[in-house]
Short mmCIF file of N, CA and C in Angstrom, two decimals:
data_model
loop_
_atom_site.label_atom_id
_atom_site.label_comp_id
_atom_site.label_asym_id
_atom_site.label_seq_id
_atom_site.Cartn_x
_atom_site.Cartn_y
_atom_site.Cartn_z
N MET A 192 109.97 -19.14 -13.76
CA MET A 192 109.44 -18.09 -12.78
C MET A 192 109.59 -18.07 -11.39
N ASP A 193 109.75 -17.21 -10.87
CA ASP A 193 109.68 -17.06 -9.39
C ASP A 193 108.35 -17.15 -8.69
N VAL A 194 107.86 -17.99 -7.91
CA VAL A 194 106.88 -17.78 -6.93
C VAL A 194 106.96 -16.92 -5.71
N PRO A 195 106.21 -16.22 -5.64
CA PRO A 195 106.43 -15.25 -4.29
C PRO A 195 106.27 -15.94 -3.10
N LYS A 196 106.65 -15.48 -2.01
CA LYS A 196 106.80 -15.97 -0.87
C LYS A 196 105.42 -15.84 -0.54
N VAL A 197 104.92 -16.43 0.74
CA VAL A 197 103.56 -16.46 1.35
C VAL A 197 103.50 -15.35 2.04
N GLN A 198 102.29 -14.61 2.05
CA GLN A 198 101.99 -13.12 3.07
C GLN A 198 101.31 -14.00 3.97
N SER A 199 101.86 -13.65 4.96
CA SER A 199 101.38 -14.17 6.18
C SER A 199 100.25 -12.91 6.84
N LYS A 200 100.31 -11.67 6.64
CA LYS A 200 99.54 -10.83 7.46
C LYS A 200 98.43 -10.72 6.19
N PRO A 201 97.14 -10.64 7.10
CA PRO A 201 96.11 -10.67 6.36
C PRO A 201 95.49 -9.14 5.78
N LEU A 202 94.93 -8.89 4.75
CA LEU A 202 95.14 -8.06 4.09
C LEU A 202 93.65 -7.46 4.72
N ALA A 203 92.64 -8.10 4.96
CA ALA A 203 91.56 -7.76 5.67
C ALA A 203 91.18 -8.44 6.33
N GLN A 204 90.09 -8.55 7.60
CA GLN A 204 90.28 -9.43 8.51
C GLN A 204 88.98 -9.18 9.30
N ASN A 205 87.83 -10.15 9.60
CA ASN A 205 86.53 -9.86 10.28
C ASN A 205 87.02 -10.15 11.79
N ARG A 206 86.80 -9.21 12.63
CA ARG A 206 87.40 -9.28 13.96
C ARG A 206 85.91 -9.32 14.63
N LYS A 207 84.83 -8.98 14.16
CA LYS A 207 83.76 -9.34 15.03
C LYS A 207 83.13 -10.67 14.74
N ALA A 208 83.61 -11.52 13.74
CA ALA A 208 82.96 -12.89 13.53
C ALA A 208 83.33 -13.68 15.01
N SER A 209 84.77 -13.60 15.84
CA SER A 209 85.06 -14.43 16.56
C SER A 209 84.02 -13.92 17.57
N HIS A 210 83.50 -12.62 18.15
CA HIS A 210 82.78 -12.22 18.82
C HIS A 210 81.29 -12.79 18.78
N ASP A 211 80.91 -12.54 17.72
CA ASP A 211 79.45 -12.92 17.11
C ASP A 211 78.82 -14.43 16.77
N TYR A 212 80.03 -15.37 16.41
CA TYR A 212 79.95 -16.51 16.32
C TYR A 212 81.25 -17.55 16.88
N THR A 213 80.71 -18.98 17.03
CA THR A 213 81.94 -19.69 17.45
C THR A 213 82.15 -20.23 16.06
N ILE A 214 83.39 -20.37 15.81
CA ILE A 214 84.33 -20.68 14.46
C ILE A 214 84.31 -22.18 14.76
N GLU A 215 83.93 -23.03 13.92
CA GLU A 215 83.73 -24.53 14.27
C GLU A 215 84.87 -25.27 13.56
N ASP A 216 85.00 -24.44 12.03
CA ASP A 216 85.79 -25.25 11.17
C ASP A 216 86.14 -24.37 9.80
N THR A 217 87.53 -23.92 9.51
CA THR A 217 87.76 -23.17 8.57
C THR A 217 88.21 -24.09 7.13
N VAL A 218 87.93 -23.17 5.70
CA VAL A 218 88.29 -23.67 4.48
C VAL A 218 88.74 -22.62 3.69
N GLU A 219 90.00 -22.90 3.02
CA GLU A 219 90.59 -21.75 2.35
C GLU A 219 90.23 -21.89 1.05
N ALA A 220 89.63 -20.61 0.58
CA ALA A 220 89.13 -20.65 -0.90
C ALA A 220 89.68 -19.93 -1.60
N GLY A 221 89.74 -19.91 -3.37
CA GLY A 221 90.12 -18.66 -4.16
C GLY A 221 89.02 -17.95 -4.34
N ILE A 222 89.37 -16.82 -4.89
CA ILE A 222 88.25 -15.86 -5.04
C ILE A 222 88.38 -15.19 -6.55
N VAL A 223 87.51 -15.08 -7.52
CA VAL A 223 87.59 -14.60 -9.05
C VAL A 223 87.11 -13.14 -8.46
N LEU A 224 88.03 -12.47 -9.05
CA LEU A 224 88.47 -10.67 -9.11
C LEU A 224 88.45 -10.13 -10.25
N GLN A 225 88.29 -9.21 -10.52
CA GLN A 225 88.06 -8.12 -11.46
C GLN A 225 89.38 -7.43 -11.64
N GLY A 226 89.65 -6.89 -12.66
CA GLY A 226 91.23 -6.13 -12.83
C GLY A 226 91.48 -5.16 -11.79
N THR A 227 90.89 -4.15 -11.43
CA THR A 227 90.72 -3.27 -10.27
C THR A 227 90.92 -3.70 -8.66
N GLU A 228 89.97 -4.97 -8.49
CA GLU A 228 89.79 -5.47 -7.35
C GLU A 228 90.88 -5.72 -6.65
N ILE A 229 91.91 -6.33 -7.10
CA ILE A 229 93.21 -6.97 -6.73
C ILE A 229 94.43 -5.50 -5.87
N LYS A 230 94.16 -4.73 -7.22
CA LYS A 230 94.87 -3.29 -6.54
C LYS A 230 94.27 -2.89 -5.63
N SER A 231 93.08 -2.81 -5.32
CA SER A 231 92.58 -2.42 -4.22
C SER A 231 92.43 -3.19 -2.73
N ILE A 232 92.55 -4.28 -3.15
CA ILE A 232 92.87 -5.37 -1.96
C ILE A 232 94.52 -5.35 -1.20
N ARG A 233 95.32 -5.36 -2.10
CA ARG A 233 96.60 -5.00 -2.29
C ARG A 233 96.90 -3.82 -1.32
N ARG A 234 96.26 -3.06 -1.09
CA ARG A 234 95.97 -1.17 -0.85
C ARG A 234 95.77 -1.77 0.77
N GLY A 235 94.80 -2.66 1.04
CA GLY A 235 94.03 -2.86 2.28
C GLY A 235 92.78 -2.06 2.24
N SER A 236 92.38 -2.13 1.08
CA SER A 236 90.75 -1.33 0.90
C SER A 236 89.47 -2.25 0.76
N ALA A 237 89.75 -3.43 1.97
CA ALA A 237 88.68 -4.35 1.67
C ALA A 237 88.37 -4.26 2.94
N ASN A 238 86.92 -4.48 2.80
CA ASN A 238 86.20 -5.13 4.43
C ASN A 238 85.16 -6.00 4.27
N LEU A 239 85.27 -7.05 5.56
CA LEU A 239 84.53 -8.31 5.56
C LEU A 239 83.30 -8.05 6.64
N LYS A 240 83.40 -7.04 7.08
CA LYS A 240 82.78 -6.68 8.45
C LYS A 240 81.17 -7.38 8.38
N ASP A 241 80.13 -7.16 7.51
CA ASP A 241 78.91 -7.80 7.20
C ASP A 241 78.88 -8.94 5.78
N ALA A 242 80.03 -9.47 5.65
CA ALA A 242 80.09 -10.18 4.58
C ALA A 242 80.06 -11.80 4.98
N TYR A 243 79.23 -12.57 3.61
CA TYR A 243 78.78 -13.96 4.27
C TYR A 243 79.02 -14.92 3.09
N ALA A 244 78.93 -16.05 2.91
CA ALA A 244 79.12 -17.10 1.89
C ALA A 244 77.67 -17.76 1.55
N ARG A 245 77.72 -18.15 0.54
CA ARG A 245 76.17 -18.85 0.12
C ARG A 245 76.51 -19.71 -0.93
N VAL A 246 75.83 -20.99 -0.98
CA VAL A 246 76.03 -21.56 -1.90
C VAL A 246 74.62 -21.49 -2.79
N TYR A 247 75.20 -20.84 -4.07
CA TYR A 247 74.13 -20.38 -5.29
C TYR A 247 74.45 -21.32 -6.63
N ASN A 248 73.34 -22.16 -6.95
CA ASN A 248 73.22 -22.71 -8.11
C ASN A 248 74.51 -23.99 -8.23
N GLY A 249 74.96 -24.31 -7.12
CA GLY A 249 76.28 -25.31 -7.18
C GLY A 249 77.24 -24.44 -7.34
N GLU A 250 77.41 -23.18 -6.93
CA GLU A 250 78.71 -22.49 -7.05
C GLU A 250 78.35 -21.49 -5.60
N MET A 251 79.74 -21.64 -4.91
CA MET A 251 79.74 -20.70 -3.76
C MET A 251 79.94 -19.26 -3.89
N TYR A 252 79.51 -18.24 -3.44
CA TYR A 252 79.66 -16.66 -3.88
C TYR A 252 79.44 -16.23 -2.39
N VAL A 253 80.54 -15.06 -2.41
CA VAL A 253 80.33 -14.12 -1.23
C VAL A 253 80.13 -13.08 -1.30
N TYR A 254 78.94 -12.77 -0.52
CA TYR A 254 78.11 -11.25 -0.68
C TYR A 254 78.54 -10.49 0.50
N ASN A 255 78.42 -9.07 -0.12
CA ASN A 255 78.38 -7.99 0.96
C ASN A 255 79.74 -7.99 1.29
N MET A 256 81.05 -8.48 0.52
CA MET A 256 82.47 -8.22 0.52
C MET A 256 82.42 -7.02 0.29
N HIS A 257 83.12 -5.60 0.65
CA HIS A 257 82.98 -4.49 0.26
C HIS A 257 84.39 -3.92 -0.27
N ILE A 258 84.95 -3.55 -1.29
CA ILE A 258 86.24 -3.66 -1.99
C ILE A 258 86.18 -2.35 -2.53
N ALA A 259 86.86 -1.34 -1.83
CA ALA A 259 86.57 0.00 -2.79
C ALA A 259 86.91 0.13 -3.93
N PRO A 260 86.76 1.32 -4.92
CA PRO A 260 87.23 1.16 -5.84
C PRO A 260 88.57 1.77 -5.80
N TYR A 261 89.33 1.65 -6.85
CA TYR A 261 90.83 1.76 -7.01
C TYR A 261 90.81 3.32 -7.58
N GLU A 262 91.48 4.15 -7.00
CA GLU A 262 91.61 5.53 -7.17
C GLU A 262 91.91 6.16 -8.73
N GLU A 263 93.02 4.88 -9.32
CA GLU A 263 93.54 5.45 -10.48
C GLU A 263 92.74 4.15 -11.85
N GLY A 264 91.49 3.78 -11.41
CA GLY A 264 90.95 2.93 -12.08
C GLY A 264 89.99 3.33 -13.03
N ASN A 265 89.79 4.70 -13.38
CA ASN A 265 88.88 5.28 -14.37
C ASN A 265 87.41 4.91 -14.50
N ARG A 266 87.41 4.37 -15.94
CA ARG A 266 86.07 3.65 -16.32
C ARG A 266 86.04 2.25 -16.05
N PHE A 267 87.37 1.62 -16.10
CA PHE A 267 87.35 0.17 -15.81
C PHE A 267 87.22 -0.25 -14.27
N ASN A 268 86.67 0.74 -13.35
CA ASN A 268 86.77 0.34 -12.03
C ASN A 268 85.41 -0.59 -11.92
N HIS A 269 85.51 -1.24 -10.90
CA HIS A 269 84.85 -2.22 -10.18
C HIS A 269 83.67 -1.86 -9.52
N GLU A 270 82.42 -2.66 -9.46
CA GLU A 270 81.10 -2.32 -8.45
C GLU A 270 81.71 -2.93 -6.88
N PRO A 271 81.64 -1.97 -5.78
CA PRO A 271 82.36 -2.34 -4.58
C PRO A 271 81.58 -3.24 -3.86
N LEU A 272 80.29 -3.60 -4.29
CA LEU A 272 79.52 -4.68 -3.52
C LEU A 272 79.32 -5.94 -4.08
N ARG A 273 79.96 -6.15 -5.15
CA ARG A 273 79.46 -6.95 -6.34
C ARG A 273 79.51 -8.63 -5.17
N ASN A 274 78.61 -9.41 -5.90
CA ASN A 274 78.93 -10.70 -5.44
C ASN A 274 80.06 -11.65 -6.28
N ARG A 275 80.84 -12.15 -5.48
CA ARG A 275 82.26 -12.63 -6.01
C ARG A 275 82.09 -13.80 -5.72
N LYS A 276 82.83 -14.96 -6.99
CA LYS A 276 82.82 -16.28 -6.68
C LYS A 276 83.87 -16.84 -6.20
N LEU A 277 83.45 -17.79 -5.33
CA LEU A 277 84.75 -18.83 -4.18
C LEU A 277 85.03 -19.73 -4.97
N LEU A 278 86.42 -19.89 -5.32
CA LEU A 278 86.90 -21.27 -6.13
C LEU A 278 87.08 -22.33 -4.81
N LEU A 279 86.34 -23.16 -5.04
CA LEU A 279 86.30 -24.71 -4.36
C LEU A 279 86.23 -25.60 -4.83
N LYS A 280 86.56 -26.87 -4.47
CA LYS A 280 86.56 -28.21 -5.18
C LYS A 280 84.75 -28.75 -4.91
N ARG A 281 84.38 -29.36 -5.61
CA ARG A 281 82.90 -30.20 -5.74
C ARG A 281 82.61 -30.81 -4.19
N LYS A 282 83.47 -31.45 -3.93
CA LYS A 282 83.19 -32.09 -2.63
C LYS A 282 83.01 -30.93 -1.15
N GLU A 283 83.87 -30.25 -1.52
CA GLU A 283 84.25 -29.32 -0.28
C GLU A 283 82.78 -28.02 -0.37
N ILE A 284 82.02 -27.97 -1.62
CA ILE A 284 80.95 -27.14 -1.62
C ILE A 284 79.70 -27.71 -1.04
N ASP A 285 79.73 -29.44 -1.23
CA ASP A 285 78.79 -30.01 -1.04
C ASP A 285 79.00 -29.95 0.52
N LYS A 286 80.20 -30.62 1.11
CA LYS A 286 80.36 -30.80 2.62
C LYS A 286 79.90 -29.00 3.14
N LEU A 287 80.24 -28.03 2.57
CA LEU A 287 79.90 -27.10 3.60
C LEU A 287 78.48 -26.74 3.39
N LEU A 288 77.73 -26.90 2.21
CA LEU A 288 76.54 -26.96 1.76
C LEU A 288 75.59 -27.91 2.92
N GLY A 289 75.94 -29.12 2.99
CA GLY A 289 75.38 -29.77 4.05
C GLY A 289 75.36 -29.43 5.75
N VAL A 290 76.52 -28.62 5.89
CA VAL A 290 76.44 -28.19 7.32
C VAL A 290 75.67 -26.96 7.29
N THR A 291 75.53 -25.97 6.30
CA THR A 291 74.58 -24.88 6.56
C THR A 291 73.00 -25.09 6.35
N LYS A 292 72.97 -26.47 5.92
CA LYS A 292 71.05 -26.70 5.92
C LYS A 292 70.89 -26.90 7.61
N GLU A 293 71.93 -27.11 8.53
CA GLU A 293 71.52 -27.19 9.99
C GLU A 293 71.11 -26.12 10.46
N LYS A 294 70.33 -25.94 11.21
CA LYS A 294 69.70 -24.70 11.75
C LYS A 294 71.10 -24.22 12.41
N GLY A 295 71.02 -22.70 12.41
CA GLY A 295 72.17 -21.71 13.47
C GLY A 295 73.39 -21.82 12.51
N TYR A 296 73.83 -22.51 11.71
CA TYR A 296 74.99 -22.38 10.84
C TYR A 296 75.23 -21.45 9.76
N ALA A 297 76.60 -21.10 9.82
CA ALA A 297 76.56 -19.82 8.75
C ALA A 297 77.80 -19.89 7.82
N LEU A 298 78.04 -19.64 6.71
CA LEU A 298 79.84 -19.44 6.19
C LEU A 298 80.08 -18.17 6.30
N ILE A 299 80.91 -17.58 7.05
CA ILE A 299 81.56 -16.39 7.20
C ILE A 299 83.27 -15.96 6.88
N PRO A 300 83.31 -14.93 5.82
CA PRO A 300 85.22 -15.03 5.66
C PRO A 300 85.36 -14.25 6.58
N LEU A 301 86.48 -14.71 7.16
CA LEU A 301 87.30 -14.54 8.14
C LEU A 301 88.47 -13.89 7.66
N LYS A 302 89.08 -14.03 7.21
CA LYS A 302 90.64 -13.35 6.50
C LYS A 302 90.57 -13.34 5.17
N LEU A 303 91.01 -12.27 4.83
CA LEU A 303 91.61 -12.19 3.25
C LEU A 303 93.16 -11.71 2.89
N TYR A 304 93.63 -13.14 2.35
CA TYR A 304 94.99 -12.59 2.30
C TYR A 304 95.72 -13.02 1.08
N ILE A 305 97.14 -12.91 1.02
CA ILE A 305 97.54 -13.26 -0.73
C ILE A 305 98.59 -14.41 -0.28
N LYS A 306 98.59 -15.40 -1.24
CA LYS A 306 99.30 -16.85 -0.98
C LYS A 306 99.69 -17.42 -2.12
N HIS A 307 101.06 -17.11 -2.49
CA HIS A 307 101.86 -17.53 -3.67
C HIS A 307 101.29 -16.82 -4.71
N GLY A 308 100.86 -15.39 -4.49
CA GLY A 308 100.38 -14.43 -5.77
C GLY A 308 99.12 -14.51 -6.24
N TYR A 309 98.33 -15.24 -5.03
CA TYR A 309 96.68 -15.44 -5.62
C TYR A 309 96.20 -15.05 -4.14
N CYS A 310 95.02 -14.27 -4.51
CA CYS A 310 94.01 -13.71 -3.43
C CYS A 310 93.20 -14.99 -2.88
N LYS A 311 93.27 -15.30 -1.43
CA LYS A 311 92.67 -16.05 -0.90
C LYS A 311 91.74 -15.39 0.08
N VAL A 312 90.64 -16.47 0.34
CA VAL A 312 89.80 -15.96 1.78
C VAL A 312 89.43 -17.20 2.27
N LEU A 313 89.54 -16.90 3.73
CA LEU A 313 89.80 -17.85 4.72
C LEU A 313 87.96 -18.12 5.37
N ILE A 314 87.53 -19.02 4.73
CA ILE A 314 85.82 -19.12 5.34
C ILE A 314 85.87 -19.96 6.45
N GLY A 315 85.07 -19.26 7.50
CA GLY A 315 84.44 -19.78 8.72
C GLY A 315 83.32 -20.57 8.84
N VAL A 316 83.31 -22.03 9.18
CA VAL A 316 81.76 -22.61 9.17
C VAL A 316 81.41 -22.00 10.95
N ALA A 317 80.22 -21.55 11.09
CA ALA A 317 80.38 -20.59 12.27
C ALA A 317 78.84 -20.99 12.71
N LYS A 318 78.83 -21.14 13.94
CA LYS A 318 77.20 -21.29 14.50
C LYS A 318 77.31 -19.71 15.47
N GLY A 319 76.07 -19.36 15.30
CA GLY A 319 75.86 -18.07 15.78
C GLY A 319 75.94 -17.88 17.59
N LYS A 320 76.44 -16.96 18.26
CA LYS A 320 76.21 -17.12 19.47
C LYS A 320 75.40 -16.42 20.33
N ARG A 321 74.52 -16.57 21.28
CA ARG A 321 73.39 -16.27 22.21
C ARG A 321 74.38 -15.08 22.78
N ASP A 322 73.31 -14.07 23.56
CA ASP A 322 73.63 -12.83 24.15
C ASP A 322 74.59 -13.56 25.57
N TYR A 323 74.34 -14.38 26.03
CA TYR A 323 74.75 -14.88 27.25
C TYR A 323 76.07 -15.77 27.08
N ASP A 324 76.01 -16.58 25.81
CA ASP A 324 77.37 -16.74 25.37
C ASP A 324 78.74 -15.75 25.27
N LYS A 325 77.88 -14.49 24.94
CA LYS A 325 78.75 -13.49 24.67
C LYS A 325 79.33 -13.38 25.96
N ARG A 326 78.53 -13.02 26.82
CA ARG A 326 78.56 -12.56 28.13
C ARG A 326 79.82 -13.74 28.72
N HIS A 327 79.66 -14.60 28.53
CA HIS A 327 80.53 -15.65 29.37
C HIS A 327 81.76 -15.79 28.68
N ALA A 328 82.19 -15.20 27.12
CA ALA A 328 83.54 -15.20 27.03
C ALA A 328 84.21 -14.12 27.20
N LEU A 329 83.33 -12.88 27.38
CA LEU A 329 83.99 -11.69 27.72
C LEU A 329 84.53 -11.88 28.92
N LYS A 330 83.80 -12.41 30.01
CA LYS A 330 84.23 -12.90 31.69
C LYS A 330 85.56 -13.68 31.44
N GLU A 331 85.50 -14.85 30.35
CA GLU A 331 86.65 -15.75 30.46
C GLU A 331 87.85 -14.82 30.15
N LYS A 332 87.76 -14.37 29.31
CA LYS A 332 88.92 -13.28 28.54
C LYS A 332 89.77 -12.08 29.73
N GLU A 333 88.79 -11.51 30.67
CA GLU A 333 88.77 -10.68 31.16
C GLU A 333 89.64 -11.51 33.01
N ALA A 334 88.95 -12.67 32.90
CA ALA A 334 89.53 -13.69 34.08
C ALA A 334 91.16 -13.67 33.55
N LYS A 335 91.40 -14.23 32.18
CA LYS A 335 92.81 -14.72 31.75
C LYS A 335 93.87 -13.32 31.64
N ARG A 336 93.11 -11.96 31.34
CA ARG A 336 93.76 -11.15 31.33
C ARG A 336 94.13 -10.47 32.91
N ASP A 337 93.51 -10.89 33.51
CA ASP A 337 94.00 -10.61 35.18
C ASP A 337 94.85 -11.67 35.62
N VAL A 338 94.64 -12.81 35.25
CA VAL A 338 95.61 -13.70 35.56
C VAL A 338 97.42 -13.42 35.05
N GLU A 339 97.28 -13.30 33.81
CA GLU A 339 98.16 -12.44 33.02
C GLU A 339 98.96 -11.20 34.11
N ARG A 340 98.23 -10.29 34.46
CA ARG A 340 98.69 -9.02 34.74
C ARG A 340 99.06 -9.33 36.27
N ALA A 341 98.60 -10.44 36.94
CA ALA A 341 99.29 -10.89 38.21
C ALA A 341 100.42 -11.55 38.13
N MET A 342 100.54 -12.25 37.25
CA MET A 342 101.67 -13.17 36.86
C MET A 342 102.95 -12.12 36.57
N LYS A 343 102.45 -11.22 35.71
CA LYS A 343 103.63 -10.30 35.39
C LYS A 343 104.08 -9.15 36.61
N GLN A 344 103.57 -8.89 37.45
CA GLN A 344 103.53 -8.31 38.53
C GLN A 344 104.53 -9.20 39.38
N ARG A 345 103.78 -10.18 39.47
CA ARG A 345 104.93 -11.28 40.38
C ARG A 345 106.36 -11.31 39.84
N TYR A 346 106.52 -11.41 38.63
CA TYR A 346 108.08 -12.10 38.39
C TYR A 346 108.58 -10.46 37.62
#
């Protein structure tokens, strides 16, 4: 059996996460999907904007991840905002649970992609930024852009 190549391009990405949070660590997790969900994800109809992960009864779930219904799915279609179980090892779940017990930390899905034929989610251990942190990050980004622009004009 041929194993498909790794798909490097994310099918869904949470762009707002790096603006609202400081990402300190990442963990790759598998995700349990229903039949039409993977077809919809492969089309690029997934949204991670307001999604977050949480440990419930010793298992990790992702909440508020929107996967649009598959048009050709008829009555076997899935519910768009259902909670989806993440596949992680017990040690990883316990480690992430310990981190999230600290004040200000959250588990945020960053990317959704296909790897070796399986759908994976990149979960980030994130700490919320304050408004002044966001302003500081924007100033740094703007300064870096100005330096690059000046270097480009010089050469």
